[in-house]
mmCIF file of C-alpha atoms and ligand atoms in Angstrom:
data_model
loop_
_atom_site.group_PDB
_atom_site.id
_atom_site.type_symbol
_atom_site.label_atom_id
_atom_site.label_comp_id
_atom_site.label_asym_id
_atom_site.label_seq_id
_atom_site.Cartn_x
_atom_site.Cartn_y
_atom_site.Cartn_z
ATOM 1 C CA UNK Z 1 0.607 -7.159 16.541
ATOM 2 C CA UNK Z 2 1.200 -4.270 18.251
ATOM 3 C CA UNK Z 3 4.165 -2.048 17.491
ATOM 4 C CA UNK Z 4 5.444 0.772 20.338
ATOM 5 C CA UNK Z 5 6.447 3.802 18.155
ATOM 6 C CA UNK Z 6 8.732 6.391 19.917
ATOM 7 C CA UNK Z 7 8.975 9.788 17.803
ATOM 8 C CA UNK Z 8 11.504 11.620 20.074
ATOM 9 C CA UNK Z 9 12.864 14.715 19.169
ATOM 10 C CA UNK Z 10 13.689 17.293 16.223
ATOM 11 C CA UNK Z 11 13.043 15.275 13.259
ATOM 12 C CA UNK Z 12 12.421 12.148 14.863
ATOM 13 C CA UNK Z 13 8.194 13.136 14.699
ATOM 14 C CA UNK Z 14 7.974 14.385 11.121
ATOM 15 C CA UNK Z 15 9.897 11.163 9.806
ATOM 16 C CA UNK Z 16 8.120 8.776 12.427
ATOM 17 C CA UNK Z 17 4.607 10.216 11.287
ATOM 18 C CA UNK Z 18 5.295 9.348 7.381
ATOM 19 C CA UNK Z 19 6.498 5.629 8.972
ATOM 20 C CA UNK Z 20 2.879 5.356 10.801
ATOM 21 C CA UNK Z 21 1.336 6.491 7.083
ATOM 22 C CA UNK Z 22 2.626 3.670 5.381
ATOM 23 C CA UNK Z 23 2.101 1.099 7.947
ATOM 24 C CA UNK Z 24 -1.498 2.468 8.738
ATOM 25 C CA UNK Z 25 -1.636 1.428 5.072
ATOM 26 C CA UNK Z 26 -0.076 -1.647 4.476
ATOM 27 C CA UNK Z 27 -1.259 -3.422 7.834
ATOM 28 C CA UNK Z 28 -4.258 -1.548 8.867
ATOM 29 C CA UNK Z 29 -4.929 -3.731 11.811
ATOM 30 C CA UNK Z 30 -0.766 -2.841 13.485
ATOM 31 C CA UNK Z 31 -1.942 -1.043 16.820
ATOM 32 C CA UNK Z 32 0.799 1.828 17.083
ATOM 33 C CA UNK Z 33 0.964 2.433 20.627
ATOM 34 C CA UNK Z 34 3.000 6.156 21.251
ATOM 35 C CA UNK Z 35 5.936 6.233 24.055
ATOM 36 C CA UNK Z 36 8.039 9.151 24.904
ATOM 37 C CA UNK Z 37 11.487 9.388 25.317
ATOM 38 C CA UNK Z 38 14.421 11.896 24.390
ATOM 39 C CA UNK Z 39 15.258 16.126 25.671
ATOM 40 C CA UNK Z 40 11.233 17.187 25.342
ATOM 41 C CA UNK Z 41 10.534 14.153 27.547
ATOM 42 C CA UNK Z 42 12.891 15.488 30.059
ATOM 43 C CA UNK Z 43 11.206 18.695 29.996
ATOM 44 C CA UNK Z 44 8.294 17.231 30.244
ATOM 45 C CA UNK Z 45 8.932 14.718 33.382
ATOM 46 C CA UNK Z 46 11.973 15.214 34.104
ATOM 47 C CA UNK Z 47 12.996 11.797 32.801
ATOM 48 C CA UNK Z 48 15.011 10.858 29.522
ATOM 49 C CA UNK Z 49 13.724 7.122 29.326
ATOM 50 C CA UNK Z 50 10.535 6.657 31.495
ATOM 51 C CA UNK Z 51 10.445 3.128 33.051
ATOM 52 C CA UNK Z 52 7.044 3.027 31.128
ATOM 53 C CA UNK Z 53 8.464 3.507 27.803
ATOM 54 C CA UNK Z 54 11.014 0.238 28.372
ATOM 55 C CA UNK Z 55 7.706 -1.679 29.728
ATOM 56 C CA UNK Z 56 6.078 -0.725 26.361
ATOM 57 C CA UNK Z 57 8.766 -1.556 24.260
ATOM 58 C CA UNK Z 58 9.288 -5.012 26.382
ATOM 59 C CA UNK Z 59 5.042 -5.497 25.664
ATOM 60 C CA UNK Z 60 5.220 -4.808 22.120
ATOM 61 C CA UNK Z 61 6.319 -7.025 19.097
ATOM 62 C CA UNK Z 62 8.607 -4.388 17.826
ATOM 63 C CA UNK Z 63 9.681 -0.735 18.225
ATOM 64 C CA UNK Z 64 10.041 1.840 15.825
ATOM 65 C CA UNK Z 65 12.096 4.918 16.946
ATOM 66 C CA UNK Z 66 12.870 8.392 15.708
ATOM 67 C CA UNK Z 67 15.851 10.703 16.847
ATOM 68 C CA UNK Z 68 16.571 12.298 19.870
ATOM 69 C CA UNK Z 69 18.383 15.298 20.840
ATOM 70 C CA UNK Z 70 21.362 15.355 23.256
ATOM 71 C CA UNK Z 71 20.768 18.178 25.778
ATOM 72 C CA UNK Z 72 23.681 20.919 26.241
ATOM 73 C CA UNK Z 73 25.381 19.796 30.085
ATOM 74 C CA UNK Z 74 26.124 15.800 29.245
ATOM 75 C CA UNK Z 75 27.289 15.154 32.967
ATOM 76 C CA UNK Z 76 25.362 12.346 34.721
ATOM 77 C CA UNK Z 77 23.432 11.532 31.190
ATOM 78 C CA UNK Z 78 23.742 8.351 29.724
ATOM 79 C CA UNK Z 79 22.452 8.473 26.438
ATOM 80 C CA UNK Z 80 18.253 6.561 26.387
ATOM 81 C CA UNK Z 81 19.298 4.528 22.839
ATOM 82 C CA UNK Z 82 22.632 3.418 24.401
ATOM 83 C CA UNK Z 83 20.536 2.805 27.423
ATOM 84 C CA UNK Z 84 17.637 0.660 25.434
ATOM 85 C CA UNK Z 85 20.467 -1.461 23.360
ATOM 86 C CA UNK Z 86 21.953 -2.668 27.116
ATOM 87 C CA UNK Z 87 18.753 -2.933 28.968
ATOM 88 C CA UNK Z 88 17.420 -4.754 25.575
ATOM 89 C CA UNK Z 89 20.028 -6.841 25.377
ATOM 90 C CA UNK Z 90 19.970 -5.339 21.621
ATOM 91 C CA UNK Z 91 23.441 -6.477 20.565
ATOM 92 C CA UNK Z 92 23.191 -6.448 16.851
ATOM 93 C CA UNK Z 93 23.147 -3.605 14.857
ATOM 94 C CA UNK Z 94 21.954 -4.041 11.247
ATOM 95 C CA UNK Z 95 22.750 -1.475 8.959
ATOM 96 C CA UNK Z 96 21.867 -2.100 5.036
ATOM 97 C CA UNK Z 97 22.960 0.351 2.508
ATOM 98 C CA UNK Z 98 21.862 0.588 -0.813
ATOM 99 C CA UNK Z 99 21.151 3.724 -3.233
ATOM 100 C CA UNK Z 100 17.525 4.492 -3.407
ATOM 101 C CA UNK Z 101 17.967 4.960 -7.201
ATOM 102 C CA UNK Z 102 20.035 5.335 -9.941
ATOM 103 C CA UNK Z 103 21.718 8.831 -9.378
ATOM 104 C CA UNK Z 104 21.191 8.483 -5.842
ATOM 105 C CA UNK Z 105 24.760 9.012 -4.160
ATOM 106 C CA UNK Z 106 28.127 9.235 -5.102
ATOM 107 C CA UNK Z 107 28.964 5.219 -4.956
ATOM 108 C CA UNK Z 108 26.724 2.699 -6.248
ATOM 109 C CA UNK Z 109 26.898 0.571 -2.875
ATOM 110 C CA UNK Z 110 24.829 -2.538 -1.985
ATOM 111 C CA UNK Z 111 26.502 -3.687 1.323
ATOM 112 C CA UNK Z 112 25.053 -4.816 4.574
ATOM 113 C CA UNK Z 113 26.622 -3.883 7.980
ATOM 114 C CA UNK Z 114 26.191 -5.677 10.696
ATOM 115 C CA UNK Z 115 27.855 -4.081 14.330
ATOM 116 C CA UNK Z 116 28.132 -5.567 17.531
ATOM 117 C CA UNK Z 117 25.921 -3.420 19.541
ATOM 118 C CA UNK Z 118 26.922 -3.549 23.182
ATOM 119 C CA UNK Z 119 30.698 -3.705 23.774
ATOM 120 C CA UNK Z 120 33.621 -2.235 22.305
ATOM 121 C CA UNK Z 121 34.332 1.515 22.667
ATOM 122 C CA UNK Z 122 30.661 2.388 23.908
ATOM 123 C CA UNK Z 123 31.090 0.847 27.371
ATOM 124 C CA UNK Z 124 31.013 4.406 28.599
ATOM 125 C CA UNK Z 125 33.609 2.660 30.686
ATOM 126 C CA UNK Z 126 35.591 6.804 31.166
ATOM 127 C CA UNK Z 127 38.005 6.968 34.378
ATOM 128 C CA UNK Z 128 39.696 10.508 34.914
ATOM 129 C CA UNK Z 129 43.059 11.026 36.529
ATOM 130 C CA UNK Z 130 45.352 13.650 37.120
ATOM 131 C CA UNK Z 131 46.667 14.149 33.386
ATOM 132 C CA UNK Z 132 43.999 12.414 31.581
ATOM 133 C CA UNK Z 133 40.981 9.969 30.767
ATOM 134 C CA UNK Z 134 41.558 6.052 30.353
ATOM 135 C CA UNK Z 135 38.935 4.204 28.820
ATOM 136 C CA UNK Z 136 38.061 0.494 29.304
ATOM 137 C CA UNK Z 137 37.381 -0.946 26.146
ATOM 138 C CA UNK Z 138 35.823 -4.470 26.182
ATOM 139 C CA UNK Z 139 35.854 -7.324 23.569
ATOM 140 C CA UNK Z 140 34.212 -10.478 24.828
ATOM 141 C CA UNK Z 141 34.086 -13.839 23.647
ATOM 142 C CA UNK Z 142 30.733 -14.296 23.737
ATOM 143 C CA UNK Z 143 29.625 -10.941 21.831
ATOM 144 C CA UNK Z 144 31.783 -11.886 19.343
ATOM 145 C CA UNK Z 145 30.119 -15.031 18.690
ATOM 146 C CA UNK Z 146 26.886 -14.054 19.161
ATOM 147 C CA UNK Z 147 27.468 -11.293 16.348
ATOM 148 C CA UNK Z 148 29.688 -13.366 14.198
ATOM 149 C CA UNK Z 149 26.722 -15.733 14.423
ATOM 150 C CA UNK Z 150 24.234 -13.206 13.712
ATOM 151 C CA UNK Z 151 26.059 -11.942 10.549
ATOM 152 C CA UNK Z 152 26.437 -14.871 8.777
ATOM 153 C CA UNK Z 153 22.955 -16.118 9.297
ATOM 154 C CA UNK Z 154 21.771 -13.088 8.465
ATOM 155 C CA UNK Z 155 23.862 -13.100 4.945
ATOM 156 C CA UNK Z 156 22.928 -16.581 4.497
ATOM 157 C CA UNK Z 157 19.247 -15.865 4.734
ATOM 158 C CA UNK Z 158 19.395 -12.430 2.919
ATOM 159 C CA UNK Z 159 21.259 -14.548 -0.152
ATOM 160 C CA UNK Z 160 24.349 -12.962 0.297
ATOM 161 C CA UNK Z 161 27.891 -14.331 -0.915
ATOM 162 C CA UNK Z 162 30.630 -12.910 0.519
ATOM 163 C CA UNK Z 163 31.260 -12.204 4.844
ATOM 164 C CA UNK Z 164 33.965 -10.169 5.982
ATOM 165 C CA UNK Z 165 35.091 -9.280 9.110
ATOM 166 C CA UNK Z 166 36.856 -6.018 9.803
ATOM 167 C CA UNK Z 167 39.097 -5.338 12.454
ATOM 168 C CA UNK Z 168 42.109 -3.668 13.736
ATOM 169 C CA UNK Z 169 43.816 -6.728 14.858
ATOM 170 C CA UNK Z 170 47.266 -5.906 13.379
ATOM 171 C CA UNK Z 171 47.847 -2.933 16.066
ATOM 172 C CA UNK Z 172 44.522 -4.346 19.104
ATOM 173 C CA UNK Z 173 46.524 -7.862 18.923
ATOM 174 C CA UNK Z 174 44.547 -9.304 21.427
ATOM 175 C CA UNK Z 175 41.192 -7.769 21.393
ATOM 176 C CA UNK Z 176 40.713 -7.587 17.884
ATOM 177 C CA UNK Z 177 42.755 -10.498 17.261
ATOM 178 C CA UNK Z 178 40.233 -12.471 19.440
ATOM 179 C CA UNK Z 179 37.178 -11.226 17.131
ATOM 180 C CA UNK Z 180 39.084 -12.369 13.812
ATOM 181 C CA UNK Z 181 39.220 -15.801 15.545
ATOM 182 C CA UNK Z 182 36.274 -16.200 16.696
ATOM 183 C CA UNK Z 183 34.911 -14.842 13.440
ATOM 184 C CA UNK Z 184 36.595 -17.796 11.826
ATOM 185 C CA UNK Z 185 35.308 -20.642 13.958
ATOM 186 C CA UNK Z 186 31.707 -19.722 13.811
ATOM 187 C CA UNK Z 187 32.207 -18.879 9.509
ATOM 188 C CA UNK Z 188 33.217 -22.383 9.540
ATOM 189 C CA UNK Z 189 31.092 -24.129 6.612
ATOM 190 C CA UNK Z 190 29.185 -20.986 5.722
ATOM 191 C CA UNK Z 191 28.127 -21.307 1.633
ATOM 192 C CA UNK Z 192 29.355 -17.714 1.512
ATOM 193 C CA UNK Z 193 33.077 -17.103 1.211
ATOM 194 C CA UNK Z 194 34.562 -15.310 4.233
ATOM 195 C CA UNK Z 195 37.199 -13.547 4.925
ATOM 196 C CA UNK Z 196 38.891 -10.450 6.867
ATOM 197 C CA UNK Z 197 40.109 -7.003 6.075
ATOM 198 C CA UNK Z 198 41.454 -4.259 8.438
ATOM 199 C CA UNK Z 199 39.144 -1.058 8.960
ATOM 200 C CA UNK Z 200 41.097 1.528 7.292
ATOM 201 C CA UNK Z 201 41.312 -0.577 4.248
ATOM 202 C CA UNK Z 202 37.212 -1.469 4.203
ATOM 203 C CA UNK Z 203 37.137 2.328 4.608
ATOM 204 C CA UNK Z 204 39.099 3.216 1.594
ATOM 205 C CA UNK Z 205 37.400 -0.067 -0.157
ATOM 206 C CA UNK Z 206 34.061 1.488 0.140
ATOM 207 C CA UNK Z 207 34.626 4.136 -1.840
ATOM 208 C CA UNK Z 208 37.211 2.441 -4.723
ATOM 209 C CA UNK Z 209 35.992 -0.900 -5.044
ATOM 210 C CA UNK Z 210 32.771 -0.502 -3.435
ATOM 211 C CA UNK Z 211 31.684 -4.516 -4.956
ATOM 212 C CA UNK Z 212 34.027 -6.061 -2.884
ATOM 213 C CA UNK Z 213 31.936 -5.493 -0.119
ATOM 214 C CA UNK Z 214 28.452 -7.367 0.514
ATOM 215 C CA UNK Z 215 28.436 -8.496 4.404
ATOM 216 C CA UNK Z 216 30.740 -6.856 6.877
ATOM 217 C CA UNK Z 217 30.427 -8.174 10.545
ATOM 218 C CA UNK Z 218 32.346 -5.309 12.740
ATOM 219 C CA UNK Z 219 33.077 -4.246 16.384
ATOM 220 C CA UNK Z 220 30.952 -1.453 17.421
ATOM 221 C CA UNK Z 221 33.357 2.259 17.114
ATOM 222 C CA UNK Z 222 34.212 0.537 13.546
ATOM 223 C CA UNK Z 223 30.215 -0.299 12.354
ATOM 224 C CA UNK Z 224 29.405 3.554 13.657
ATOM 225 C CA UNK Z 225 31.957 4.674 11.140
ATOM 226 C CA UNK Z 226 31.936 2.490 8.565
ATOM 227 C CA UNK Z 227 27.923 2.997 8.349
ATOM 228 C CA UNK Z 228 27.585 6.659 8.372
ATOM 229 C CA UNK Z 229 30.566 6.488 5.386
ATOM 230 C CA UNK Z 230 28.670 4.347 3.595
ATOM 231 C CA UNK Z 231 25.338 5.926 4.015
ATOM 232 C CA UNK Z 232 27.106 9.455 2.922
ATOM 233 C CA UNK Z 233 28.373 7.606 0.243
ATOM 234 C CA UNK Z 234 24.692 6.223 -1.214
ATOM 235 C CA UNK Z 235 22.440 9.162 -0.893
ATOM 236 C CA UNK Z 236 23.246 10.735 2.712
ATOM 237 C CA UNK Z 237 21.786 10.043 6.149
ATOM 238 C CA UNK Z 238 17.892 10.971 4.705
ATOM 239 C CA UNK Z 239 18.185 7.378 3.247
ATOM 240 C CA UNK Z 240 19.816 4.927 6.170
ATOM 241 C CA UNK Z 241 17.984 2.699 8.006
ATOM 242 C CA UNK Z 242 19.127 0.534 10.682
ATOM 243 C CA UNK Z 243 18.180 -1.787 13.448
ATOM 244 C CA UNK Z 244 18.707 -2.644 16.977
ATOM 245 C CA UNK Z 245 17.918 -7.031 17.377
ATOM 246 C CA UNK Z 246 18.286 -9.029 20.471
ATOM 247 C CA UNK Z 247 16.904 -12.523 21.100
ATOM 248 C CA UNK Z 248 13.805 -11.326 22.525
ATOM 249 C CA UNK Z 249 13.007 -7.506 21.274
ATOM 250 C CA UNK Z 250 13.511 -5.532 18.333
ATOM 251 C CA UNK Z 251 14.023 -1.625 17.353
ATOM 252 C CA UNK Z 252 14.260 -0.133 14.494
ATOM 253 C CA UNK Z 253 15.144 3.638 13.871
ATOM 254 C CA UNK Z 254 17.089 5.957 11.236
ATOM 255 C CA UNK Z 255 20.901 6.302 11.446
ATOM 256 C CA UNK Z 256 20.601 10.384 11.678
ATOM 257 C CA UNK Z 257 19.993 12.380 14.501
ATOM 258 C CA UNK Z 258 17.049 14.591 15.346
ATOM 259 C CA UNK Z 259 18.881 17.224 12.781
ATOM 260 C CA UNK Z 260 17.398 20.847 15.018
ATOM 261 C CA UNK Z 261 18.885 22.513 11.821
ATOM 262 C CA UNK Z 262 16.157 21.302 9.753
ATOM 263 C CA UNK Z 263 13.577 20.744 12.175
ATOM 264 C CA UNK Z 264 10.001 21.802 12.017
ATOM 265 C CA UNK Z 265 10.161 22.940 8.895
ATOM 266 C CA UNK Z 266 9.109 19.887 6.782
ATOM 267 C CA UNK Z 267 12.177 19.395 4.431
ATOM 268 C CA UNK Z 268 13.811 16.174 6.034
ATOM 269 C CA UNK Z 269 13.766 13.381 3.936
ATOM 270 C CA UNK Z 270 11.398 10.513 5.449
ATOM 271 C CA UNK Z 271 13.404 7.596 3.211
ATOM 272 C CA UNK Z 272 15.643 6.060 6.401
ATOM 273 C CA UNK Z 273 12.614 5.988 8.806
ATOM 274 C CA UNK Z 274 10.042 4.573 5.994
ATOM 275 C CA UNK Z 275 12.727 1.649 5.367
ATOM 276 C CA UNK Z 276 13.521 1.036 8.915
ATOM 277 C CA UNK Z 277 9.552 0.441 9.144
ATOM 278 C CA UNK Z 278 10.343 -1.702 6.051
ATOM 279 C CA UNK Z 279 13.313 -3.549 8.005
ATOM 280 C CA UNK Z 280 10.528 -4.326 11.329
ATOM 281 C CA UNK Z 281 8.276 -5.671 8.731
ATOM 282 C CA UNK Z 282 10.297 -8.157 7.351
ATOM 283 C CA UNK Z 283 11.704 -9.084 10.951
ATOM 284 C CA UNK Z 284 7.974 -9.534 11.627
ATOM 285 C CA UNK Z 285 7.747 -11.738 9.061
ATOM 286 C CA UNK Z 286 5.764 -9.583 7.077
ATOM 287 C CA UNK Z 287 8.219 -10.116 3.674
ATOM 288 C CA UNK Z 288 5.393 -8.985 1.046
ATOM 289 C CA UNK Z 289 4.390 -5.646 2.928
ATOM 290 C CA UNK Z 290 8.534 -4.973 3.309
ATOM 291 C CA UNK Z 291 8.904 -5.674 -0.482
ATOM 292 C CA UNK Z 292 5.822 -3.164 -1.232
ATOM 293 C CA UNK Z 293 6.769 -0.548 0.800
ATOM 294 C CA UNK Z 294 10.620 -0.629 -0.504
ATOM 295 C CA UNK Z 295 9.359 -0.781 -4.424
ATOM 296 C CA UNK Z 296 6.891 1.748 -3.413
ATOM 297 C CA UNK Z 297 9.570 4.126 -1.846
ATOM 298 C CA UNK Z 298 11.747 3.049 -4.933
ATOM 299 C CA UNK Z 299 9.485 4.000 -7.387
ATOM 300 C CA UNK Z 300 9.035 7.397 -5.981
ATOM 301 C CA UNK Z 301 12.431 8.419 -5.503
ATOM 302 C CA UNK Z 302 13.153 6.591 -9.330
ATOM 303 C CA UNK Z 303 10.201 8.966 -11.174
ATOM 304 C CA UNK Z 304 12.017 12.070 -9.879
ATOM 305 C CA UNK Z 305 10.212 12.471 -6.358
ATOM 306 C CA UNK Z 306 12.803 14.270 -4.220
ATOM 307 C CA UNK Z 307 13.185 15.923 -0.943
ATOM 308 C CA UNK Z 308 15.800 18.931 -0.366
ATOM 309 C CA UNK Z 309 18.876 16.624 0.813
ATOM 310 C CA UNK Z 310 18.653 14.810 -2.894
ATOM 311 C CA UNK Z 311 18.718 17.948 -5.095
ATOM 312 C CA UNK Z 312 14.728 17.865 -5.209
ATOM 313 C CA UNK Z 313 12.315 20.433 -3.571
ATOM 314 C CA UNK Z 314 9.518 18.082 -2.248
ATOM 315 C CA UNK Z 315 8.524 18.347 1.693
ATOM 316 C CA UNK Z 316 8.391 15.393 3.939
ATOM 317 C CA UNK Z 317 4.663 15.357 3.569
ATOM 318 C CA UNK Z 318 4.354 15.636 0.199
ATOM 319 C CA UNK Z 319 6.789 13.266 -0.533
ATOM 320 C CA UNK Z 320 5.176 10.419 2.185
ATOM 321 C CA UNK Z 321 2.294 11.230 0.560
ATOM 322 C CA UNK Z 322 3.766 10.141 -2.237
ATOM 323 C CA UNK Z 323 5.044 6.973 -1.578
ATOM 324 C CA UNK Z 324 1.569 6.053 0.527
ATOM 325 C CA UNK Z 325 0.184 6.732 -3.117
ATOM 326 C CA UNK Z 326 2.066 4.334 -4.497
ATOM 327 C CA UNK Z 327 1.408 1.944 -2.103
ATOM 328 C CA UNK Z 328 -2.182 2.207 -2.642
ATOM 329 C CA UNK Z 329 -1.906 2.114 -6.381
ATOM 330 C CA UNK Z 330 0.081 -1.041 -5.680
ATOM 331 C CA UNK Z 331 -2.895 -2.604 -3.807
ATOM 332 C CA UNK Z 332 -5.061 -1.598 -6.363
ATOM 333 C CA UNK Z 333 -3.614 -3.687 -9.114
HETATM 334 P P1 ATP V 401 21.841 14.596 16.827
HETATM 335 O O1 ATP V 401 22.815 15.336 17.812
HETATM 336 O O2 ATP V 401 20.637 14.550 17.275
HETATM 337 O O3 ATP V 401 22.306 13.383 16.327
HETATM 338 P P2 ATP V 401 22.930 16.452 14.111
HETATM 339 O O4 ATP V 401 22.858 16.932 13.495
HETATM 340 O O5 ATP V 401 24.235 16.742 14.982
HETATM 341 O O6 ATP V 401 21.893 15.930 15.638
HETATM 342 P P3 ATP V 401 22.211 14.623 12.553
HETATM 343 O O7 ATP V 401 20.572 14.760 13.132
HETATM 344 O O8 ATP V 401 22.359 13.139 12.139
HETATM 345 O O9 ATP V 401 23.383 14.686 13.954
HETATM 346 O O10 ATP V 401 22.254 15.304 10.987
HETATM 347 C C1 ATP V 401 23.493 15.873 10.456
HETATM 348 C C2 ATP V 401 23.032 16.400 9.234
HETATM 349 O O11 ATP V 401 22.388 15.442 8.627
HETATM 350 C C3 ATP V 401 22.334 17.727 9.776
HETATM 351 O O12 ATP V 401 23.000 19.008 8.994
HETATM 352 C C4 ATP V 401 20.806 17.385 9.579
HETATM 353 O O13 ATP V 401 20.362 18.502 8.748
HETATM 354 C C5 ATP V 401 20.787 16.433 8.109
HETATM 355 N N1 ATP V 401 20.176 15.316 8.538
HETATM 356 C C6 ATP V 401 19.869 14.285 9.130
HETATM 357 N N2 ATP V 401 19.035 13.548 8.781
HETATM 358 C C7 ATP V 401 18.300 14.032 7.678
HETATM 359 C C8 ATP V 401 17.001 13.844 6.896
HETATM 360 N N3 ATP V 401 16.729 12.865 7.123
HETATM 361 N N4 ATP V 401 16.799 14.350 5.891
HETATM 362 C C9 ATP V 401 17.358 15.355 5.438
HETATM 363 N N5 ATP V 401 18.766 15.833 6.277
HETATM 364 C C10 ATP V 401 19.166 15.037 7.153
#
């Protein structure tokens, strides 16, 4: 088993170090191969995403990514993460959100957000004229079909009971209407109960009736915003993991960015990176190892181990050591 590890910038290397320590404890035979990406990579090598890094991901079983910083001048800049999603056809962005322990977060949530990752508002197709900018927003039948199918299969295999298509088809009648129609076509025969909801209603529901949401399938922009909302409600960006999955490749990353405001100070919460590593293990059919990692993390938090963002005073390394100790204890049982 070979994994591409791409720490990136800011707190990326700090939280990925924690995830690597947990992976080494859980699967000592796993080979972790480092690759370069991001702003610091650009200052070292003149490229934000070297071809070599793409080749590394293509040649390994999965990739674990930290975070990257965006340059101040963005003309001509194309985000490496958007490029990787496109180049590797990572069409499904999976963002599960669940409180780490009772009392963590503002709302009790247990929701899986499945976000279309290749089209919608994020095509980068902006054309400037004398008076403004026009954005090309693409919604294709093929992309709708594969994301709806992915959400259904993932929801069913995870034992979930409700699948909700989130859209804005009351205004965007043809594009979001296509997405909603394809959703109902692909949902036929599912044993989950399937329905749809407007994105503004879903944003409100998450706060006032979070138990109404189970698995959500949605388009790119809505998924981005709803998953950040969910993360904020369940404990903040420090605890939100994600996966970018395609038919041939998969890349796992915390939802948060490089957090330059706290970088280099050993205060970042590595939970999102640890949970991303657990998602990767599950994707690689190592369910027991994934469960062990989640339990060790939850156990650490339930026992009062908290980083600063969750009201505690543990540093990134101290928190990660407690999780690794928890893994060792479980192994010794
Ligand atoms: P970028 O430009 O790379 O996206 P950003 O600071 O704009 O960076 P985030 O990195 O997502 O965006 O951070 C948003 C806020 O959340 C910051 O105040 C940051 O300190 C905090 N934050 C993000 N990740 C973590 C973490 N793992 N632990 C603690 N706080 C975090």
